[in-house]
Coordinates of C-alpha atoms and ligand atoms in Angstrom, one line a residue:
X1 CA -86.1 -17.4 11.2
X2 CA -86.7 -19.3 7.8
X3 CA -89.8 -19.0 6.4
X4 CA -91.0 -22.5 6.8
X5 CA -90.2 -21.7 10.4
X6 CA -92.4 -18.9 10.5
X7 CA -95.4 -20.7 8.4
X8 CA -95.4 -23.3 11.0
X9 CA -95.6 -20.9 13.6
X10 CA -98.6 -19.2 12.8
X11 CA -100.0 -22.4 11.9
X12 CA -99.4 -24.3 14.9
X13 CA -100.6 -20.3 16.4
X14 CA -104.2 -20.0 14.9
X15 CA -104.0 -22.8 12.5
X16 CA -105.3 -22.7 8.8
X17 CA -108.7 -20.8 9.4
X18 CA -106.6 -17.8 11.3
X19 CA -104.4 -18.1 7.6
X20 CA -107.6 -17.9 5.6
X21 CA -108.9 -14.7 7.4
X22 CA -105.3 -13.2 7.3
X23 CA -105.1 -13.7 3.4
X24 CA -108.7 -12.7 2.7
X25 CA -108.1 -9.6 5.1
X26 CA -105.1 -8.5 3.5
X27 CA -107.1 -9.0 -0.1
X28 CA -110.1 -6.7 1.7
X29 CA -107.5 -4.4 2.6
X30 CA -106.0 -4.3 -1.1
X31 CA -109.3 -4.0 -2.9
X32 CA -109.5 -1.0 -0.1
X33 CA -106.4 0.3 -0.9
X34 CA -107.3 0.8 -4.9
X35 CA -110.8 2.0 -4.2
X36 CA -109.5 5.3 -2.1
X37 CA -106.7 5.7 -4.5
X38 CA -109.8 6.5 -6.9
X39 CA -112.2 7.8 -4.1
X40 CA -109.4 10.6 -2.5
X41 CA -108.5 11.7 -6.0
X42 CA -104.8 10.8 -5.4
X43 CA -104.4 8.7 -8.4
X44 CA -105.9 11.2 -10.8
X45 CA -104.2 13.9 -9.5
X46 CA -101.1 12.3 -10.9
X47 CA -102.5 10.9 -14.2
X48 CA -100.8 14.3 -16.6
X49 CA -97.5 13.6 -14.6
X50 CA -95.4 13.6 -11.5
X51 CA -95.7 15.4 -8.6
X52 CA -94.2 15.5 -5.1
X53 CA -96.4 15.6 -1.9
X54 CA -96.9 19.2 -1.1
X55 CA -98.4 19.7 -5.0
X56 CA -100.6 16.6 -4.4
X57 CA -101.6 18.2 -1.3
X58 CA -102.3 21.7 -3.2
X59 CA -103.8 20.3 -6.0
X60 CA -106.2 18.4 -3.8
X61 CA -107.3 21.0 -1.2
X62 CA -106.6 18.6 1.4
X63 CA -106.5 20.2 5.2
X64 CA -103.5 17.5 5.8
X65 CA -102.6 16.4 9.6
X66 CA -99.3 14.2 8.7
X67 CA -101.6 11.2 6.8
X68 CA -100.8 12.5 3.3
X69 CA -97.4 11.3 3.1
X70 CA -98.1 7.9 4.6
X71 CA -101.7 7.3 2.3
X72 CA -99.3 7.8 -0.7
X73 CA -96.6 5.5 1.0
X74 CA -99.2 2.7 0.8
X75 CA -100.1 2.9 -2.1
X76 CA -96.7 2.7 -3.5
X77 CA -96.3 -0.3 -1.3
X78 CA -99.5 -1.6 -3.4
X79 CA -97.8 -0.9 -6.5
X80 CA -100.2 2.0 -7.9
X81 CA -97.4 4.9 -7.8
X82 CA -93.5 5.2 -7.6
X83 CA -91.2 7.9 -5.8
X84 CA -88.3 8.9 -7.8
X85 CA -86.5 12.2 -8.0
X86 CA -89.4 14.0 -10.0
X87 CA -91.7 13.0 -6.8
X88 CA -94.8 10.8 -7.4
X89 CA -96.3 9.4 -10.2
X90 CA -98.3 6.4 -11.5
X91 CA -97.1 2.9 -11.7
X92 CA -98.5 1.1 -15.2
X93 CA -101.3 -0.9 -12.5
X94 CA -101.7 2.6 -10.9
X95 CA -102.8 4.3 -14.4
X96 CA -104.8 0.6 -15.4
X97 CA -106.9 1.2 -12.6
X98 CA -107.5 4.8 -13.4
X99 CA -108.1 4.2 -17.4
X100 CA -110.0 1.1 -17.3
X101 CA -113.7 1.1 -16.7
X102 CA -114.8 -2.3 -15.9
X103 CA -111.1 -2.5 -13.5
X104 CA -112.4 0.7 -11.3
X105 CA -116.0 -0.6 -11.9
X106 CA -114.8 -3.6 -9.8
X107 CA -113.2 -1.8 -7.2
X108 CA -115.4 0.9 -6.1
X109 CA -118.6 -2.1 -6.3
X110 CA -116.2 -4.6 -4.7
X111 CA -114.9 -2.0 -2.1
X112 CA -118.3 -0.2 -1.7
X113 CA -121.9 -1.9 -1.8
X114 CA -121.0 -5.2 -2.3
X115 CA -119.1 -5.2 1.3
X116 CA -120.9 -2.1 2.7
X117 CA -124.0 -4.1 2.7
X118 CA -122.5 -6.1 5.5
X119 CA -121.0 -3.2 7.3
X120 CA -124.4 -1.8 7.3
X121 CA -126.5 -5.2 7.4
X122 CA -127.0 -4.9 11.4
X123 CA -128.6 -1.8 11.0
X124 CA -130.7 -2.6 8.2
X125 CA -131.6 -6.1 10.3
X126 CA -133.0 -3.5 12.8
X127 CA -135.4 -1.8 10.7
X128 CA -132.8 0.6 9.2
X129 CA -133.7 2.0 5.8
X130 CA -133.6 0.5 2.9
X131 CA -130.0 0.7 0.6
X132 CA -129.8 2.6 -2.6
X133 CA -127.2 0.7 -4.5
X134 CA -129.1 0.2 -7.6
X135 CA -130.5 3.5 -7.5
X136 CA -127.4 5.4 -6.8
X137 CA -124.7 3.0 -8.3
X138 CA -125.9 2.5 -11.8
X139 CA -123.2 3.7 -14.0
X140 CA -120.1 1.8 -11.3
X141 CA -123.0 -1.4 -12.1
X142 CA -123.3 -0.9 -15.1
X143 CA -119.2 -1.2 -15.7
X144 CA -119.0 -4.1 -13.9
X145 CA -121.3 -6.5 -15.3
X146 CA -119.3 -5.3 -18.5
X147 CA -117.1 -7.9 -16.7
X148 CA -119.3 -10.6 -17.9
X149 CA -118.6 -9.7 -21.5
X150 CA -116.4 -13.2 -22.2
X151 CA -118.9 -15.1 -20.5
X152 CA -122.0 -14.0 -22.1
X153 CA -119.7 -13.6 -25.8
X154 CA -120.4 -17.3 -26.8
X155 CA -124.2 -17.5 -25.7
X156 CA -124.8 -14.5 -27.8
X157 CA -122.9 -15.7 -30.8
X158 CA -125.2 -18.7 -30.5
X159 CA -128.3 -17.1 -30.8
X160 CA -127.3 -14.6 -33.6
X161 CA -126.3 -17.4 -35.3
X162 CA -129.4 -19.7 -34.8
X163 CA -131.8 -16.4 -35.5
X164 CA -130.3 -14.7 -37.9
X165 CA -131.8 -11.6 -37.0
X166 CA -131.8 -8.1 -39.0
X167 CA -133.3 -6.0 -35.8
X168 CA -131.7 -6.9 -32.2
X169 CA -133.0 -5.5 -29.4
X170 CA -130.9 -4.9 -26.0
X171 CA -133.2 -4.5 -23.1
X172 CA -132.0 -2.7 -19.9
X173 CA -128.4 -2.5 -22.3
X174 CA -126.2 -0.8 -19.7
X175 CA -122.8 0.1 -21.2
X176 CA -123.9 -1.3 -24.6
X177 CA -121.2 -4.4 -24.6
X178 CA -124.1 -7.2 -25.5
X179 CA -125.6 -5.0 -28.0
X180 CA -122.3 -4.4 -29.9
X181 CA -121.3 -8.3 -29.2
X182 CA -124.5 -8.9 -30.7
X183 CA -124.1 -6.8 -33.5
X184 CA -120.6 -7.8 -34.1
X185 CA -121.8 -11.5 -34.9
X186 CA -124.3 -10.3 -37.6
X187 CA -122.7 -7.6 -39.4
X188 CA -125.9 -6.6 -41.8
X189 CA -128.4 -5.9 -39.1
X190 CA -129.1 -2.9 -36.8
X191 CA -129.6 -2.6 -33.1
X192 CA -131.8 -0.9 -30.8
X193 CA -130.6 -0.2 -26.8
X194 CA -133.6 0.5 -23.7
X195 CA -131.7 2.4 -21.3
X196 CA -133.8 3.5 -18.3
X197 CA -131.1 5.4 -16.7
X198 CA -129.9 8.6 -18.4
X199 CA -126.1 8.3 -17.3
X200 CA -126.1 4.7 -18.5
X201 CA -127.7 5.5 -21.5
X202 CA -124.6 7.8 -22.0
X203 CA -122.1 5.2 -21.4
X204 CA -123.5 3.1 -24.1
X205 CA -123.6 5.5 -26.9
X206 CA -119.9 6.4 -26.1
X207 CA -119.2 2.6 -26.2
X208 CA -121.0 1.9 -29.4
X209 CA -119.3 4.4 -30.7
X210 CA -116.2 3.7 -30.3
X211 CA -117.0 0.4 -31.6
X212 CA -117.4 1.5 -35.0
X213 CA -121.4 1.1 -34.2
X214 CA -122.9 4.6 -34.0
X215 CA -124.3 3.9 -37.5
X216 CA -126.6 0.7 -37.0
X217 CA -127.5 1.8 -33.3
X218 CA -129.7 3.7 -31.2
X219 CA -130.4 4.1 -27.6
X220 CA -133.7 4.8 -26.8
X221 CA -134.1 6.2 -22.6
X222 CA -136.8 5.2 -20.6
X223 CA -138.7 2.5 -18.9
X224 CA -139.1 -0.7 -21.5
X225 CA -142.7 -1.1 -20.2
X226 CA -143.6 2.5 -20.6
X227 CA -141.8 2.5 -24.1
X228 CA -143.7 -1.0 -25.3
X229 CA -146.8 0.6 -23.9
X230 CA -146.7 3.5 -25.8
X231 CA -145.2 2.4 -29.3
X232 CA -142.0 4.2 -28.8
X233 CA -139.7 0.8 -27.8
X234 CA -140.1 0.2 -32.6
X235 CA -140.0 -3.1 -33.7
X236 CA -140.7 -5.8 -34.8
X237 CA -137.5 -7.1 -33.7
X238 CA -135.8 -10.9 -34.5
X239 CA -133.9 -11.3 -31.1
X240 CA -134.2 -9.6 -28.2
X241 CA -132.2 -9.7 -24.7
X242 CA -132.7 -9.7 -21.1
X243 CA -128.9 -9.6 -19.8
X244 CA -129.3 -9.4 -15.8
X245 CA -131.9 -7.7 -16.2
X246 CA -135.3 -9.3 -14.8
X247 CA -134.1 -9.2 -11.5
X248 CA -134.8 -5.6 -11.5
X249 CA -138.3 -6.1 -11.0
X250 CA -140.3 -8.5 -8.7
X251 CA -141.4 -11.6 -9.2
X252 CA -144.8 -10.6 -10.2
X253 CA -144.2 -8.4 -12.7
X254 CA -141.9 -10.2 -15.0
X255 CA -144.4 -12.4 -16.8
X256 CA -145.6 -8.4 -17.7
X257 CA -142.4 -7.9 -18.8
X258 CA -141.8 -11.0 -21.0
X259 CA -145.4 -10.0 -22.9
X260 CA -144.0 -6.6 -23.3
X261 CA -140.7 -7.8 -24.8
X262 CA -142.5 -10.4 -26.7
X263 CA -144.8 -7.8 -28.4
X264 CA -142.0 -6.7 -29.6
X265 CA -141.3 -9.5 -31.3
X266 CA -141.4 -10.8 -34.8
X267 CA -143.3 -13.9 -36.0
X268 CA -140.6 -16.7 -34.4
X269 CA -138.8 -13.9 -33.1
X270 CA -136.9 -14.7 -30.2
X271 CA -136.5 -13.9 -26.5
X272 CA -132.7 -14.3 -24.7
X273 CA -132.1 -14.6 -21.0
X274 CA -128.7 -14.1 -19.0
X275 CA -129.0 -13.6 -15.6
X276 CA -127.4 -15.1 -12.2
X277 CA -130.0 -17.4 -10.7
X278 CA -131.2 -18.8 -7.1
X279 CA -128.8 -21.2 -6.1
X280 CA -127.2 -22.1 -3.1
X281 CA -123.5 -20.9 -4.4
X282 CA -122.0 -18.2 -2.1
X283 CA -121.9 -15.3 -5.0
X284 CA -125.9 -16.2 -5.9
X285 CA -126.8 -16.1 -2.0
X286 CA -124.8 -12.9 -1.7
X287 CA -126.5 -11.4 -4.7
X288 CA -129.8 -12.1 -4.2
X289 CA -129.3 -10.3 -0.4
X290 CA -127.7 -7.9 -2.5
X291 CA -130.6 -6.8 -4.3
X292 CA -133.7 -7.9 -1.9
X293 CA -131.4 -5.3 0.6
X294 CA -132.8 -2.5 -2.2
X295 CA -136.2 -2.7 -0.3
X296 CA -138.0 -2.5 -4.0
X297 CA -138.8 -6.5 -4.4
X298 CA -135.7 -6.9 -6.5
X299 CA -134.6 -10.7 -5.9
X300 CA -132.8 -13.6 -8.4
X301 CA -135.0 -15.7 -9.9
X302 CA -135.1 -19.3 -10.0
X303 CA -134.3 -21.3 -13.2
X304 CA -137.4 -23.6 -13.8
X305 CA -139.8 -20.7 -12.0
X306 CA -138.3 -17.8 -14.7
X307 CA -138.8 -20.4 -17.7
X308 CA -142.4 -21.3 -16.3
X309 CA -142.9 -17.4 -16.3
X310 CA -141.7 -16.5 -20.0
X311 CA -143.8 -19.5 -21.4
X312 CA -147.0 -17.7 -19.1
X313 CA -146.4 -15.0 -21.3
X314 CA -146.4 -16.5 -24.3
X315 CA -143.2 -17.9 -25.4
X316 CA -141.6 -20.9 -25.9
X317 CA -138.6 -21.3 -23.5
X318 CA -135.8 -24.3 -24.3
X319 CA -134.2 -25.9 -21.2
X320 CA -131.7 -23.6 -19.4
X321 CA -128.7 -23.5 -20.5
X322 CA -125.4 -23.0 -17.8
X323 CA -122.8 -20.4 -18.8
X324 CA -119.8 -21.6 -16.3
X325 CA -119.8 -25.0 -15.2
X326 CA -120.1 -24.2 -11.3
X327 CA -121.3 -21.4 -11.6
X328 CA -125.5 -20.1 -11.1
X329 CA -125.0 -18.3 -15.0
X330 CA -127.4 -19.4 -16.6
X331 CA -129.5 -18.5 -20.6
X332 CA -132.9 -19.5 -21.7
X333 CA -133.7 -18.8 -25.0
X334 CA -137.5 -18.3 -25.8
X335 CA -139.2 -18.4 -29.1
X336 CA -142.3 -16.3 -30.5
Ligands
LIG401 C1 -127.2 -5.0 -14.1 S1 -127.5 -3.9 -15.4 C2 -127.1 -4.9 -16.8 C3 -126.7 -4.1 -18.0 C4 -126.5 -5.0 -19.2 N1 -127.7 -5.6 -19.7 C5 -125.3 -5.9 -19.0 O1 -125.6 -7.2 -18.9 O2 -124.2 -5.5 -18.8 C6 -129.2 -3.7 -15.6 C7 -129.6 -2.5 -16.4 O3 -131.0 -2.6 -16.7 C8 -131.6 -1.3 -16.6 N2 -133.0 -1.4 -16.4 C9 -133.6 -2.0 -15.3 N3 -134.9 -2.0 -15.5 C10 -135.2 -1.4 -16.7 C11 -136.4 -1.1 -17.3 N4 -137.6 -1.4 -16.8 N5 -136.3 -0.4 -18.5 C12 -135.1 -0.1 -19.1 N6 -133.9 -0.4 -18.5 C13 -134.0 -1.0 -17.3 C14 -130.8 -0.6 -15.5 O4 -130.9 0.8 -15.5 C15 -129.4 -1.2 -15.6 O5 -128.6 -0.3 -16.4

């Protein structure tokens, strides 16, 4: 049977919506597939060399009833190791996956919260506890919003640019990539990182480091609020920013955190703020269930709402700018 025969087969069988869920449940099943390549240890297990089944099986501890063989069949069938003579080993996406943060960061959020939240959403809708992504999950967050790093790239070239400051701040920095962007487009000044959680915190000072940036940088851990409070957070600094990070607290407490970032700001100092916003879009809608799922009064904000807020505490927002057309990206930069 040609092809074109068969195509027209399944479509005249189920027709183009039964194609759509076929294609998007073989992607689910893919982005699967990579995540328990990294989750059962298979894939590091091969990462100094090859090694046939029964070593895997050794080296693993594995208790195996006949699935060992087949698990590693699949993922060669994925393309993330080969069989030859010398017994298994890693394909180059195989070893990608394993070496590259923001790659795995993708697929153990893709494959885990972001789509266990719907396995799980029944029994949340009945009164189940709350989830404990954010809580649990910050260092596998924190390497993928490092996917956002060419989006946010030009945004914070502009404001470097149009401030010209000699102190940034990085509030909430994660792995550190917006504070070294930040730094990279003004070369004289020095940068401060608020890290709340320790394990991030760590991320960033291995990332500024191998940047070249351990020199002009620090990472201070703790609470921003807690740090402004008591004098520890330094300052005065020329720009500051909030990348997807006021979401993290509800509504009503962001216009505190806007004065608190703002005390921290020199005379015409500036305030910058990335995050995904309220919109109808499918990823914003996810998102924001996403985070309100955290029980802890996390939500997206709305655009005019969040620039409303940052001028109630103080500052002088400019019109919102969109990062992707089509996308709910969007900056506001707010002046002291
Ligand atoms: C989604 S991540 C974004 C990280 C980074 N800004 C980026 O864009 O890649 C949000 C980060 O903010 C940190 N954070 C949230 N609330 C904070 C607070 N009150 N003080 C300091 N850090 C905070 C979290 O621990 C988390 O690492």
């Amino acid at each position: 049977m040609s092809r074109l025969v068969a195509a027209a087969k399944l479509l005249c069988g189920g027709g183009l919506p039964w194609l759509r869920a076929a294609r998007d449940g073989l992607a689910a099943v893919r982005l699967a597939v990579g995540a328990a390549g990294l989750s059962t240890g298979v894939l590091e297990c091969l990462r100094d060399g090859p090694a046939d089944t029964a070593s895997v099986r050794a080296q693993l501890g594995l208790d195996d009833a006949g699935l060992l063989e087949p698990w590693l069949r699949v993922l060669q069938a994925h393309g993330l190791v080969r069989a030859s003579a010398g017994g298994w080993s890693l394909s180059r996406r195989g070893r990608r996956l394993l070496d590259d943060a923001v790659l795995r960061g993708a697929y153990e959020g893709f494959a885990g919260f972001h789509t266990g939240l719907y396995r799980e959403l029944p029994s949340q809708l009945r009164g189940g506890p709350p989830r404990r992504d954010v809580a649990e999950r910050g260092e596998t967050i924190a390497q993928l919003t490092r996917a956002m790093e060419p989006v946010l790239h030009e945004v914070l070239g502009t404001a470097v640019r149009e401030v010209r400051p000699a102190r940034v701040l990085d509030v909430g920095c994660g792995a550190g990539q917006n504070l070294a962007a930040m730094l990279a487009a003004a070369p004289a000044a020095e940068g401060t990182g608020i890290e709340v959680d320790e394990a991030v915190a760590d991320i960033a000072e291995r990332l500024l480091a191998r940047r070249g940036l351990r020199g002009r940088t620090r990472v201070l851990r703790g609470d921003v609020l807690a740090l402004a409070a008591g004098g520890e957070a330094g300052g005065p600094y020329d720009l500051a920013l909030l990348a997807n990070v006021v979401y993290y607290l509800p509504l009503a407490e962001r216009v505190r955190l806007f004065r608190a970032v703002a005390g921290l700001l020199s005379e015409g100092g500036a305030l910058l703020v990335t995050t995904t916003a309220a919109t109808p879009d499918p990823f914003s809608r996810h998102f924001d269930l996403l985070l309100r799922a955290q029980g802890e009064g996390m939500e997206l904000p709305e655009v005019e709402p969040l620039r409303q807020q940052l001028a109630e505490a103080g500052l002088r927002p400019a019109p919102a700018r969109r990062l992707v057309p089509g996308q709910p990206l969007v900056a506001v930069l707010a002046r002291r």
